[in-house]
XYZ file of N, CA, C and O in Angstrom:
732
model
N -12.831 31.288 61.902
C -12.950 29.972 61.307
C -13.984 29.974 60.175
O -13.767 29.335 59.151
N -15.080 30.708 60.374
C -16.084 30.807 59.322
C -15.537 31.546 58.107
O -15.975 31.315 56.984
N -14.620 32.390 58.305
C -14.035 33.152 57.208
C -12.906 32.370 56.515
O -12.816 32.327 55.295
N -12.037 31.723 57.295
C -10.854 31.040 56.755
C -11.231 29.691 56.128
O -10.711 29.335 55.066
N -12.136 28.945 56.724
C -12.496 27.631 56.224
C -13.079 27.679 54.810
O -12.662 26.900 53.951
N -14.002 28.563 54.476
C -14.496 28.610 53.098
C -13.402 29.006 52.099
O -13.372 28.505 50.966
N -12.491 29.903 52.509
C -11.403 30.301 51.608
C -10.491 29.102 51.338
O -10.081 28.864 50.198
N -10.166 28.318 52.344
C -9.311 27.138 52.182
C -10.018 26.107 51.295
O -9.420 25.544 50.370
N -11.290 25.852 51.545
C -12.045 24.882 50.748
C -12.147 25.365 49.304
O -11.967 24.599 48.351
N -12.422 26.639 49.111
C -12.521 27.200 47.764
C -11.179 27.120 47.045
O -11.122 26.748 45.868
N -10.095 27.426 47.734
C -8.782 27.348 47.089
C -8.428 25.897 46.761
O -7.831 25.615 45.720
N -8.802 24.949 47.616
C -8.576 23.537 47.317
C -9.407 23.097 46.115
O -8.926 22.349 45.251
N -10.641 23.542 46.051
C -11.508 23.188 44.925
C -10.952 23.775 43.625
O -10.904 23.086 42.596
N -10.519 25.028 43.644
C -9.951 25.661 42.442
C -8.659 24.952 42.032
O -8.451 24.647 40.857
N -7.809 24.638 43.000
C -6.561 23.925 42.706
C -6.870 22.537 42.134
O -6.253 22.101 41.158
N -7.838 21.845 42.704
C -8.241 20.525 42.208
C -8.762 20.592 40.783
O -8.426 19.759 39.938
N -9.618 21.595 40.499
C -10.144 21.769 39.139
C -9.028 22.081 38.150
O -8.990 21.525 37.046
N -8.109 22.944 38.553
C -6.987 23.296 37.673
C -6.113 22.073 37.385
O -5.730 21.820 36.243
N -5.797 21.296 38.434
C -4.973 20.102 38.250
C -5.697 19.056 37.386
O -5.085 18.404 36.548
N -6.996 18.892 37.602
C -7.778 17.951 36.788
C -7.783 18.385 35.330
O -7.565 17.578 34.425
N -8.038 19.664 35.078
C -8.066 20.191 33.711
C -6.697 20.030 33.048
O -6.599 19.595 31.906
N -5.629 20.364 33.770
C -4.288 20.258 33.194
C -3.914 18.798 32.956
O -3.297 18.462 31.950
N -4.283 17.900 33.840
C -4.027 16.467 33.654
C -4.790 15.943 32.436
O -4.262 15.172 31.640
N -6.039 16.366 32.285
C -6.862 15.959 31.153
C -6.248 16.436 29.837
O -6.158 15.674 28.874
N -5.814 17.681 29.800
C -5.158 18.220 28.585
C -3.883 17.453 28.261
O -3.621 17.127 27.112
N -3.097 17.171 29.272
C -1.853 16.427 29.077
C -2.155 15.021 28.558
O -1.484 14.532 27.647
N -3.168 14.378 29.118
C -3.567 13.047 28.671
C -4.015 13.074 27.211
O -3.603 12.234 26.412
N -4.847 14.044 26.855
C -5.316 14.163 25.463
C -4.151 14.395 24.510
O -4.109 13.835 23.417
N -3.202 15.216 24.897
C -2.045 15.491 24.057
C -1.198 14.227 23.875
O -0.736 13.938 22.775
N -1.014 13.469 24.937
C -0.251 12.221 24.850
C -0.954 11.227 23.926
O -0.319 10.597 23.084
N -2.269 11.101 24.072
C -3.036 10.194 23.216
C -2.942 10.652 21.767
O -2.734 9.843 20.854
N -3.079 11.937 21.512
C -2.988 12.469 20.147
C -1.619 12.170 19.550
O -1.513 11.773 18.394
N -0.551 12.332 20.331
C 0.795 12.031 19.837
C 0.947 10.538 19.554
O 1.557 10.158 18.555
N 0.381 9.693 20.413
C 0.445 8.243 20.180
C -0.285 7.871 18.891
O 0.214 7.079 18.089
N -1.473 8.431 18.693
C -2.236 8.131 17.485
C -1.510 8.639 16.242
O -1.495 7.977 15.211
N -0.905 9.803 16.352
C -0.148 10.342 15.221
C 1.006 9.415 14.864
O 1.238 9.132 13.693
N 1.705 8.913 15.866
C 2.820 8.003 15.577
C 2.309 6.678 15.009
O 2.945 6.093 14.130
N 1.160 6.183 15.462
C 0.571 4.960 14.904
C 0.239 5.177 13.430
O 0.551 4.335 12.580
N -0.366 6.297 13.129
C -0.749 6.575 11.741
C 0.483 6.737 10.860
O 0.537 6.215 9.749
N 1.506 7.422 11.370
C 2.728 7.586 10.583
C 3.409 6.247 10.342
O 3.892 5.980 9.248
N 3.458 5.401 11.353
C 4.106 4.101 11.157
C 3.285 3.229 10.216
O 3.846 2.480 9.414
N 1.953 3.323 10.277
C 1.103 2.570 9.348
C 1.336 3.038 7.918
O 1.461 2.217 7.005
N 1.406 4.339 7.729
C 1.676 4.877 6.391
C 3.052 4.433 5.916
O 3.241 4.097 4.739
N 4.007 4.382 6.820
C 5.343 3.912 6.467
C 5.338 2.450 6.060
O 6.041 2.061 5.118
N 4.560 1.625 6.759
C 4.447 0.207 6.394
C 3.868 0.048 4.999
O 4.360 -0.750 4.201
N 2.817 0.794 4.708
C 2.193 0.715 3.383
C 3.184 1.162 2.324
O 3.348 0.508 1.290
N 3.848 2.271 2.563
C 4.816 2.805 1.605
C 5.948 1.804 1.348
O 6.328 1.552 0.221
N 6.454 1.177 2.421
C 7.539 0.195 2.281
C 7.068 -1.043 1.526
O 7.794 -1.570 0.671
N 5.849 -1.495 1.802
C 5.295 -2.667 1.116
C 5.159 -2.401 -0.380
O 5.586 -3.213 -1.202
N 4.579 -1.262 -0.723
C 4.385 -0.933 -2.144
C 5.727 -0.682 -2.824
O 5.954 -1.140 -3.946
N 6.648 0.000 -2.157
C 7.964 0.264 -2.754
C 8.728 -1.032 -2.983
O 9.364 -1.202 -4.022
N 8.648 -1.949 -2.046
C 9.299 -3.245 -2.208
C 8.702 -3.997 -3.395
O 9.433 -4.612 -4.187
N 7.391 -3.929 -3.535
C 6.732 -4.584 -4.668
C 7.116 -3.928 -5.989
O 7.340 -4.615 -6.989
N 7.198 -2.601 -5.999
C 7.624 -1.887 -7.216
C 9.038 -2.291 -7.610
O 9.318 -2.536 -8.783
N 9.922 -2.392 -6.623
C 11.304 -2.798 -6.891
C 11.340 -4.222 -7.435
O 12.091 -4.518 -8.364
N 10.510 -5.098 -6.877
C 10.437 -6.476 -7.361
C 9.983 -6.554 -8.804
O 10.563 -7.299 -9.608
N 8.956 -5.788 -9.150
C 8.449 -5.784 -10.529
C 9.495 -5.203 -11.475
O 9.701 -5.712 -12.584
N 10.156 -4.151 -11.051
C 11.197 -3.552 -11.891
C 12.337 -4.548 -12.115
O 12.835 -4.696 -13.231
N 12.726 -5.264 -11.065
C 13.784 -6.277 -11.191
C 13.344 -7.408 -12.119
O 14.131 -7.891 -12.939
N 12.080 -7.831 -11.985
C 11.564 -8.880 -12.862
C 11.570 -8.425 -14.318
O 11.890 -9.207 -15.215
N 11.252 -7.161 -14.553
C 11.285 -6.633 -15.923
C 12.705 -6.698 -16.483
O 12.911 -7.024 -17.668
N 13.700 -6.417 -15.650
C 15.097 -6.519 -16.093
C 15.477 -7.967 -16.388
O 16.193 -8.249 -17.349
N 14.996 -8.899 -15.555
C 15.277 -10.322 -15.790
C 14.658 -10.774 -17.107
O 15.298 -11.462 -17.912
N 13.405 -10.382 -17.341
C 12.725 -10.747 -18.591
C 13.458 -10.147 -19.782
O 13.621 -10.797 -20.820
N 13.937 -8.924 -19.636
C 14.676 -8.285 -20.734
C 15.987 -9.013 -21.008
O 16.466 -9.041 -22.142
N 16.557 -9.627 -19.965
C 17.837 -10.318 -20.124
C 17.681 -11.711 -20.725
O 18.644 -12.269 -21.233
N 16.473 -12.291 -20.654
C 16.270 -13.622 -21.223
C 16.063 -13.528 -22.723
O 15.739 -12.469 -23.261
N 16.242 -14.675 -23.393
C 15.967 -14.694 -24.822
C 14.481 -14.423 -25.036
O 13.665 -14.670 -24.154
N 14.147 -13.943 -26.186
C 12.741 -13.653 -26.482
C 12.042 -14.974 -26.784
O 11.731 -15.298 -27.913
N 11.840 -15.743 -25.746
C 11.241 -17.058 -25.831
C 10.110 -17.090 -24.806
O 10.343 -16.877 -23.616
N 8.894 -17.341 -25.241
C 7.728 -17.294 -24.354
C 7.855 -18.291 -23.203
O 7.457 -17.995 -22.078
N 8.436 -19.461 -23.458
C 8.564 -20.462 -22.408
C 9.492 -19.964 -21.304
O 9.188 -20.111 -20.122
N 10.630 -19.384 -21.664
C 11.559 -18.871 -20.655
C 10.947 -17.694 -19.889
O 11.141 -17.570 -18.679
N 10.229 -16.863 -20.588
C 9.553 -15.757 -19.901
C 8.502 -16.289 -18.934
O 8.367 -15.796 -17.819
N 7.773 -17.323 -19.364
C 6.772 -17.955 -18.498
C 7.441 -18.518 -17.244
O 6.938 -18.365 -16.137
N 8.605 -19.147 -17.410
C 9.324 -19.711 -16.265
C 9.805 -18.607 -15.317
O 9.731 -18.758 -14.095
N 10.279 -17.492 -15.868
C 10.716 -16.367 -15.023
C 9.543 -15.802 -14.234
O 9.658 -15.538 -13.024
N 8.411 -15.632 -14.884
C 7.216 -15.120 -14.201
C 6.733 -16.103 -13.130
O 6.370 -15.705 -12.020
N 6.737 -17.386 -13.455
C 6.281 -18.401 -12.507
C 7.181 -18.450 -11.282
O 6.695 -18.510 -10.143
N 8.493 -18.417 -11.490
C 9.430 -18.432 -10.364
C 9.223 -17.214 -9.471
O 9.193 -17.324 -8.239
N 9.071 -16.049 -10.076
C 8.849 -14.828 -9.297
C 7.525 -14.907 -8.539
O 7.438 -14.505 -7.377
N 6.493 -15.446 -9.192
C 5.172 -15.557 -8.573
C 5.207 -16.466 -7.350
O 4.510 -16.225 -6.363
N 6.032 -17.535 -7.399
C 6.157 -18.423 -6.241
C 6.865 -17.733 -5.082
O 6.558 -17.994 -3.921
N 7.795 -16.864 -5.386
C 8.537 -16.156 -4.339
C 7.708 -15.014 -3.763
O 7.672 -14.796 -2.560
N 7.051 -14.264 -4.628
C 6.288 -13.078 -4.216
C 4.800 -13.364 -4.367
O 4.175 -12.974 -5.349
N 4.228 -14.034 -3.375
C 2.827 -14.448 -3.485
C 1.828 -13.325 -3.247
O 0.626 -13.539 -3.334
N 2.302 -12.118 -2.960
C 1.382 -10.995 -2.815
C 0.835 -10.526 -4.167
O -0.117 -9.771 -4.219
N 1.445 -11.033 -5.255
C 0.962 -10.686 -6.589
C -0.095 -11.694 -7.020
O 0.150 -12.894 -7.033
N -1.266 -11.189 -7.378
C -2.353 -12.044 -7.836
C -2.071 -12.515 -9.255
O -2.312 -13.670 -9.601
N -1.548 -11.615 -10.071
C -1.249 -11.980 -11.454
C -0.048 -11.197 -11.962
O 0.234 -10.090 -11.497
N 0.644 -11.805 -12.908
C 1.756 -11.175 -13.619
C 1.506 -11.422 -15.093
O 1.306 -12.566 -15.509
N 1.511 -10.360 -15.884
C 1.223 -10.490 -17.304
C 2.240 -9.700 -18.102
O 2.484 -8.532 -17.817
N 2.802 -10.350 -19.112
C 3.706 -9.684 -20.057
C 2.918 -9.399 -21.318
O 2.486 -10.318 -22.013
N 2.693 -8.142 -21.573
C 1.941 -7.754 -22.766
C 2.908 -7.413 -23.889
O 3.807 -6.592 -23.711
N 2.729 -8.021 -25.028
C 3.637 -7.763 -26.152
C 3.365 -6.412 -26.799
O 2.255 -5.905 -26.758
N 4.404 -5.860 -27.363
C 4.260 -4.629 -28.120
C 4.054 -4.941 -29.606
O 3.329 -4.284 -30.276
N 4.762 -5.968 -30.077
C 4.680 -6.258 -31.506
C 4.849 -7.738 -31.778
O 5.899 -8.312 -31.553
N 3.817 -8.385 -32.233
C 3.881 -9.742 -32.734
C 4.274 -10.848 -31.775
O 4.481 -11.967 -32.211
N 4.409 -10.593 -30.489
C 4.749 -11.649 -29.538
C 3.468 -12.118 -28.880
O 2.441 -11.458 -28.935
N 3.544 -13.282 -28.234
C 2.350 -13.772 -27.561
C 2.307 -13.292 -26.111
O 3.338 -13.018 -25.505
N 1.101 -13.201 -25.586
C 0.878 -12.779 -24.206
C 1.339 -13.892 -23.274
O 1.061 -15.058 -23.507
N 2.075 -13.538 -22.230
C 2.543 -14.503 -21.235
C 1.966 -14.055 -19.896
O 2.116 -12.899 -19.514
N 1.301 -14.993 -19.187
C 0.657 -14.611 -17.926
C 0.779 -15.724 -16.891
O 0.849 -16.894 -17.231
N 0.802 -15.310 -15.631
C 0.818 -16.222 -14.488
C -0.223 -15.701 -13.504
O -0.341 -14.502 -13.295
N -0.957 -16.618 -12.874
C -1.974 -16.207 -11.909
C -3.299 -15.972 -12.608
O -3.545 -16.481 -13.699
N -4.154 -15.189 -11.978
C -5.450 -14.885 -12.585
C -5.226 -14.171 -13.895
O -4.519 -13.173 -13.955
N -5.849 -14.657 -14.911
C -5.600 -14.124 -16.239
C -6.626 -13.074 -16.627
O -7.813 -13.335 -16.630
N -6.146 -11.882 -16.914
C -6.997 -10.836 -17.450
C -6.729 -10.747 -18.939
O -5.613 -10.996 -19.388
N -7.708 -10.371 -19.682
C -7.510 -10.229 -21.112
C -6.588 -9.065 -21.427
O -6.517 -8.083 -20.690
N -5.880 -9.185 -22.539
C -4.965 -8.121 -22.965
C -5.735 -6.825 -23.206
O -5.227 -5.735 -22.949
N -6.972 -6.955 -23.661
C -7.782 -5.754 -23.926
C -8.043 -4.985 -22.641
O -7.976 -3.764 -22.600
N -8.345 -5.717 -21.547
C -8.610 -5.065 -20.258
C -7.355 -4.383 -19.736
O -7.414 -3.262 -19.221
N -6.205 -5.031 -19.867
C -4.959 -4.450 -19.376
C -4.520 -3.269 -20.237
O -3.912 -2.328 -19.741
N -4.801 -3.327 -21.541
C -4.456 -2.214 -22.436
C -5.146 -0.922 -22.017
O -4.661 0.166 -22.295
N -6.294 -1.045 -21.368
C -7.069 0.131 -20.983
C -6.551 0.797 -19.714
O -6.964 1.902 -19.379
N -5.666 0.133 -19.001
C -5.149 0.693 -17.752
C -4.184 1.841 -18.030
O -3.354 1.763 -18.936
N -4.271 2.889 -17.209
C -3.334 4.010 -17.325
C -1.905 3.568 -17.037
O -0.971 4.083 -17.644
N -1.745 2.595 -16.118
C -0.395 2.130 -15.795
C 0.246 1.461 -17.001
O 1.455 1.571 -17.208
N -0.558 0.776 -17.813
C -0.023 0.152 -19.024
C 0.505 1.223 -19.976
O 1.608 1.122 -20.498
N -0.290 2.247 -20.174
C 0.120 3.325 -21.099
C 1.388 4.022 -20.605
O 2.269 4.349 -21.387
N 1.471 4.236 -19.293
C 2.653 4.895 -18.740
C 3.893 4.006 -18.875
O 4.967 4.478 -19.224
N 3.729 2.706 -18.628
C 4.853 1.779 -18.773
C 5.248 1.637 -20.242
O 6.435 1.525 -20.565
N 4.276 1.662 -21.143
C 4.578 1.590 -22.575
C 5.370 2.814 -23.013
O 6.115 2.767 -23.999
N 5.242 3.913 -22.259
C 6.021 5.121 -22.547
C 7.403 5.062 -21.888
O 8.186 5.991 -22.015
N 7.691 3.967 -21.154
C 9.022 3.785 -20.591
C 9.180 4.120 -19.117
O 10.288 4.220 -18.621
N 8.064 4.277 -18.380
C 8.139 4.630 -16.958
C 7.461 3.569 -16.099
O 6.465 2.985 -16.501
N 8.004 3.363 -14.914
C 7.385 2.485 -13.927
C 6.120 3.178 -13.434
O 6.135 4.380 -13.162
N 5.013 2.435 -13.314
C 3.734 3.072 -12.965
C 3.004 2.287 -11.880
O 3.122 1.067 -11.784
N 2.237 3.026 -11.065
C 1.414 2.447 -10.003
C 0.012 3.028 -10.111
O -0.149 4.241 -10.227
N -1.001 2.176 -10.061
C -2.385 2.653 -10.144
C -2.866 3.119 -8.774
O -2.194 2.922 -7.754
N -4.054 3.692 -8.751
C -4.712 4.003 -7.488
C -5.215 2.698 -6.885
O -5.323 1.678 -7.568
N -5.571 2.729 -5.619
C -6.103 1.539 -4.959
C -7.520 1.293 -5.464
O -8.335 2.210 -5.553
N -7.775 0.039 -5.803
C -9.103 -0.390 -6.237
C -9.560 -1.509 -5.303
O -8.759 -2.041 -4.536
N -10.837 -1.859 -5.369
C -11.390 -2.876 -4.484
C -12.166 -3.885 -5.323
O -12.937 -3.511 -6.202
N -11.953 -5.179 -5.030
C -12.680 -6.234 -5.729
C -14.118 -6.305 -5.224
O -14.485 -5.623 -4.259
N -14.917 -7.168 -5.838
C -16.300 -7.367 -5.377
C -16.345 -7.873 -3.945
O -17.308 -7.642 -3.227
N -15.281 -8.579 -3.549
C -15.199 -9.126 -2.192
C -14.594 -8.116 -1.209
O -14.227 -8.481 -0.095
N -14.423 -6.871 -1.627
C -13.868 -5.780 -0.806
C -12.398 -5.998 -0.444
O -11.959 -5.603 0.629
N -11.641 -6.616 -1.344
C -10.205 -6.800 -1.139
C -9.476 -5.736 -1.946
O -9.667 -5.635 -3.160
N -8.643 -4.929 -1.292
C -7.953 -3.855 -2.009
C -6.773 -4.393 -2.826
O -6.104 -5.340 -2.425
N -6.552 -3.761 -3.984
C -5.431 -4.134 -4.839
C -5.008 -2.931 -5.674
O -5.758 -1.954 -5.781
N -3.809 -3.021 -6.228
C -3.324 -2.007 -7.162
C -2.648 -2.721 -8.328
O -2.301 -3.902 -8.231
N -2.488 -1.999 -9.416
C -1.713 -2.499 -10.543
C -0.368 -1.795 -10.560
O -0.281 -0.594 -10.311
N 0.674 -2.561 -10.841
C 2.010 -2.028 -11.061
C 2.392 -2.413 -12.481
O 2.070 -3.512 -12.933
N 3.066 -1.526 -13.175
C 3.503 -1.834 -14.532
C 4.929 -1.340 -14.724
O 5.296 -0.267 -14.245
N 5.706 -2.153 -15.433
C 7.102 -1.808 -15.700
C 7.407 -2.093 -17.165
O 6.959 -3.106 -17.705
N 8.175 -1.225 -17.792
C 8.549 -1.490 -19.184
C 9.666 -2.532 -19.241
O 10.542 -2.568 -18.375
N 9.615 -3.391 -20.243
C 10.700 -4.330 -20.524
C 11.452 -3.725 -21.706
O 10.931 -3.665 -22.816
N 12.653 -3.248 -21.422
C 13.436 -2.523 -22.435
C 14.385 -3.468 -23.167
O 15.072 -4.265 -22.537
N 14.394 -3.381 -24.477
C 15.347 -4.098 -25.328
C 15.881 -3.108 -26.357
O 15.103 -2.450 -27.031
N 17.183 -3.018 -26.414
C 17.851 -2.125 -27.368
C 17.353 -0.683 -27.248
O 17.140 0.011 -28.242
N 17.105 -0.252 -26.005
C 16.747 1.134 -25.761
C 15.303 1.501 -26.019
O 14.931 2.667 -25.944
N 14.452 0.517 -26.317
C 13.035 0.831 -26.500
C 12.178 -0.219 -25.795
O 12.654 -1.318 -25.485
N 10.937 0.115 -25.546
C 10.024 -0.780 -24.824
C 9.580 -1.896 -25.772
O 8.979 -1.625 -26.811
N 9.901 -3.137 -25.409
C 9.481 -4.263 -26.248
C 8.253 -4.965 -25.677
O 7.479 -5.560 -26.416
N 8.090 -4.918 -24.351
C 6.937 -5.510 -23.684
C 6.623 -4.677 -22.443
O 7.451 -3.873 -22.006
N 5.450 -4.901 -21.910
C 5.067 -4.245 -20.662
C 4.671 -5.329 -19.669
O 3.860 -6.202 -19.974
N 5.272 -5.285 -18.495
C 4.954 -6.209 -17.414
C 3.929 -5.543 -16.509
O 4.193 -4.482 -15.946
N 2.749 -6.149 -16.404
C 1.680 -5.612 -15.555
C 1.415 -6.628 -14.455
O 1.258 -7.819 -14.723
N 1.390 -6.154 -13.213
C 1.162 -7.036 -12.065
C 0.018 -6.494 -11.223
O -0.098 -5.287 -11.016
N -0.807 -7.393 -10.746
C -1.865 -7.021 -9.809
C -1.366 -7.372 -8.413
O -1.077 -8.523 -8.114
N -1.238 -6.352 -7.579
C -0.707 -6.519 -6.226
C -1.852 -6.544 -5.221
O -2.619 -5.585 -5.114
N -1.962 -7.637 -4.494
C -2.985 -7.797 -3.476
C -2.542 -7.047 -2.212
O -1.484 -7.325 -1.671
N -3.345 -6.109 -1.755
C -3.012 -5.342 -0.556
C -3.637 -5.933 0.705
O -3.607 -5.315 1.761
N -4.179 -7.144 0.607
C -4.843 -7.767 1.748
C -3.891 -7.968 2.925
O -4.280 -7.779 4.074
N -2.637 -8.325 2.642
C -1.682 -8.559 3.732
C -1.480 -7.297 4.561
O -1.514 -7.333 5.791
N -1.277 -6.177 3.909
C -1.072 -4.922 4.636
C -2.398 -4.450 5.235
O -2.435 -3.861 6.305
N -3.498 -4.747 4.563
C -4.824 -4.386 5.054
C -5.092 -5.079 6.392
O -5.627 -4.480 7.323
N -4.723 -6.376 6.509
C -4.933 -7.115 7.754
C -4.169 -6.481 8.908
O -4.665 -6.401 10.024
N -2.950 -6.034 8.643
C -2.159 -5.374 9.682
C -2.855 -4.093 10.128
O -2.997 -3.818 11.316
N -3.316 -3.308 9.166
C -3.938 -2.028 9.494
C -5.278 -2.197 10.193
O -5.632 -1.403 11.068
N -6.059 -3.213 9.804
C -7.346 -3.426 10.455
C -7.191 -3.772 11.930
O -8.087 -3.538 12.716
N -6.047 -4.335 12.298
C -5.802 -4.687 13.693
C -5.459 -3.500 14.570
O -5.455 -3.609 15.782
N -5.173 -2.366 13.977
C -4.810 -1.178 14.750
C -6.082 -0.435 15.151
O -6.879 -0.067 14.298
N -6.265 -0.239 16.413
C -7.441 0.479 16.924
C -7.012 1.828 17.479
O -6.003 1.940 18.165
N -7.810 2.822 17.188
C -7.587 4.153 17.736
C -8.786 4.443 18.621
O -9.905 4.571 18.140
N -8.534 4.505 19.897
C -9.631 4.681 20.849
C -10.441 3.397 20.920
O -9.935 2.309 20.693
N -11.716 3.531 21.199
C -12.558 2.354 21.306
C -13.188 1.956 19.990
O -13.455 0.797 19.745
N -13.415 2.935 19.098
C -14.131 2.618 17.853
C -13.351 2.975 16.595
O -13.755 2.587 15.512
N -12.261 3.691 16.692
C -11.553 4.144 15.509
C -10.641 3.089 14.932
O -10.116 2.229 15.639
N -10.465 3.118 13.611
C -9.558 2.193 12.934
C -8.723 2.978 11.928
O -9.069 4.076 11.533
N -7.620 2.383 11.518
C -6.770 2.962 10.471
C -7.240 2.394 9.155
O -7.515 1.201 9.047
N -7.383 3.219 8.131
C -7.782 2.709 6.818
C -7.053 3.459 5.754
O -6.479 4.506 6.008
């Protein structure tokens, strides 16, 4: 009994340690997979939000190109779009030659928008998206720009400031563990 009892207790202790270690590893792997799927779905949400906004701006550029070159009609098209897509802080049509600036929402000067890389890329005929920037109030935003094509050349550039606060609120609500967040 003195010989068999310690062997049984030792084998139970070793089996218990092995099962605990294997359970812990399995738990960590499951948690890691859950977090990976949360991060992938969050990235997918951001990608879908930005892609939808890019498509909206591109469609608006086509609508503006289809209207007569009349500032009032362009203003009405921008205003209607702004009421539908409230995630845009501002929409600005920058003229290429001799037209007046048309803007809805917070108004930035044409000089400030001219300095944006997205403006230059859109003026070259390509849809453009800026990097994420943050306001003084720590609200993230990006600029989207689309060329307005008339007769095969860029006649105006549509620049929009997209507020990322809506998607930011969704992401801030996601917790990873007790202290981790998605950003």
